[in-house]
Amino acid sequence: MTPAEILGLIGMLLLVGSWVPQTVETIKKKECPLNMGFILIYFTASVLLTIYAYAGRDWIFTTLNGLAAFQSGINLYVKLFGK
């Protein structure tokens, strides 16, 4: 693993990790306080960036954006169908 890949991996873990507290809270409370527009844009962007990174064979950004899409997707689902 190159130094650049290590930096990318650390950045990925921090960025994806930043969603964890919000997603856990959303699941526990079954309600999402985030703005619907923000969630939709973030989810859509993450899905598109996952596809782009996968096509470019960049595993760090594929994983990062895939996990970000997954976590924001949970928040979107709860926003739409919670309580």
C-alpha positions as a LaTeX table, in Angstrom:
\begin{tabular}{lrrr}
\hline
Residue & $x$ (\AA) & $y$ (\AA) & $z$ (\AA) \\
\hline
Met1 & 0.00 & 0.00 & 0.00 \\
Thr2 & 1.42 & 3.37 & $-1.01$ \\
Pro3 & 1.49 & 6.41 & 1.29 \\
Ala4 & $-1.21$ & 8.03 & $-0.88$ \\
Glu5 & $-3.43$ & 4.97 & $-0.46$ \\
Ile6 & $-2.90$ & 5.03 & 3.31 \\
Leu7 & $-3.96$ & 8.68 & 3.41 \\
Gly8 & $-6.98$ & 7.86 & 1.27 \\
Leu9 & $-7.91$ & 4.97 & 3.56 \\
Ile10 & $-7.66$ & 7.16 & 6.67 \\
Gly11 & $-9.75$ & 9.87 & 5.01 \\
Met12 & $-12.32$ & 7.27 & 3.94 \\
Leu13 & $-12.62$ & 5.89 & 7.46 \\
Leu14 & $-13.03$ & 9.37 & 8.95 \\
Leu15 & $-15.60$ & 10.49 & 6.38 \\
Val16 & $-17.68$ & 7.31 & 6.55 \\
Gly17 & $-17.29$ & 7.27 & 10.33 \\
Ser18 & $-18.80$ & 10.74 & 10.53 \\
Trp19 & $-22.12$ & 9.29 & 9.31 \\
Val20 & $-22.21$ & 6.53 & 11.93 \\
Pro21 & $-23.51$ & 8.56 & 14.92 \\
Gln22 & $-26.29$ & 10.14 & 12.82 \\
Thr23 & $-27.30$ & 6.82 & 11.29 \\
Val24 & $-27.35$ & 5.05 & 14.68 \\
Glu25 & $-29.47$ & 7.86 & 16.15 \\
Thr26 & $-31.82$ & 7.74 & 13.17 \\
Ile27 & $-32.29$ & 3.98 & 13.56 \\
Lys28 & $-32.84$ & 4.19 & 17.33 \\
Lys29 & $-35.33$ & 7.07 & 17.18 \\
Lys30 & $-36.90$ & 5.94 & 13.89 \\
Glu31 & $-36.85$ & 9.55 & 12.74 \\
Cys32 & $-34.36$ & 11.57 & 10.74 \\
Pro33 & $-33.90$ & 15.26 & 11.54 \\
Leu34 & $-31.86$ & 15.95 & 8.40 \\
Asn35 & $-33.23$ & 18.11 & 5.60 \\
Met36 & $-34.87$ & 16.01 & 2.86 \\
Gly37 & $-33.15$ & 17.97 & 0.07 \\
Phe38 & $-29.76$ & 17.37 & 1.66 \\
Ile39 & $-30.38$ & 13.63 & 2.02 \\
Leu40 & $-31.59$ & 13.27 & $-1.57$ \\
Ile41 & $-28.66$ & 15.19 & $-3.03$ \\
Tyr42 & $-26.10$ & 13.42 & $-0.84$ \\
Phe43 & $-27.52$ & 9.96 & $-1.56$ \\
Thr44 & $-27.71$ & 10.58 & $-5.32$ \\
Ala45 & $-24.20$ & 12.04 & $-5.44$ \\
Ser46 & $-22.80$ & 9.12 & $-3.44$ \\
Val47 & $-24.39$ & 6.55 & $-5.75$ \\
Leu48 & $-23.09$ & 8.32 & $-8.86$ \\
Leu49 & $-19.61$ & 8.70 & $-7.38$ \\
Thr50 & $-19.60$ & 5.01 & $-6.42$ \\
Ile51 & $-20.28$ & 4.08 & $-10.04$ \\
Tyr52 & $-17.61$ & 6.51 & $-11.26$ \\
Ala53 & $-15.00$ & 5.23 & $-8.80$ \\
Tyr54 & $-15.82$ & 1.60 & $-9.63$ \\
Ala55 & $-15.41$ & 2.30 & $-13.35$ \\
Gly56 & $-12.02$ & 3.84 & $-12.59$ \\
Arg57 & $-11.07$ & 0.87 & $-10.39$ \\
Asp58 & $-10.44$ & 3.11 & $-7.38$ \\
Trp59 & $-11.28$ & 0.83 & $-4.46$ \\
Ile60 & $-10.89$ & 3.52 & $-1.79$ \\
Phe61 & $-13.43$ & 5.86 & $-3.40$ \\
Thr62 & $-15.68$ & 2.98 & $-4.43$ \\
Thr63 & $-15.83$ & 1.85 & $-0.80$ \\
Leu64 & $-16.12$ & 5.38 & 0.57 \\
Asn65 & $-18.99$ & 6.39 & $-1.66$ \\
Gly66 & $-20.69$ & 3.01 & $-1.43$ \\
Leu67 & $-20.73$ & 3.19 & 2.37 \\
Ala68 & $-21.79$ & 6.85 & 2.29 \\
Ala69 & $-24.65$ & 5.95 & $-0.06$ \\
Phe70 & $-25.65$ & 3.07 & 2.23 \\
Gln71 & $-25.69$ & 5.22 & 5.37 \\
Ser72 & $-27.42$ & 8.17 & 3.74 \\
Gly73 & $-29.84$ & 5.66 & 2.17 \\
Ile74 & $-30.78$ & 4.46 & 5.65 \\
Asn75 & $-31.46$ & 8.06 & 6.69 \\
Leu76 & $-33.49$ & 8.60 & 3.51 \\
Tyr77 & $-35.55$ & 5.46 & 4.12 \\
Val78 & $-36.32$ & 6.47 & 7.70 \\
Lys79 & $-37.13$ & 10.02 & 6.58 \\
Leu80 & $-39.64$ & 8.64 & 4.06 \\
Phe81 & $-41.09$ & 5.69 & 5.97 \\
Gly82 & $-40.22$ & 6.20 & 9.67 \\
Lys83 & $-42.74$ & 6.98 & 12.40 \\
\hline
\end{tabular}
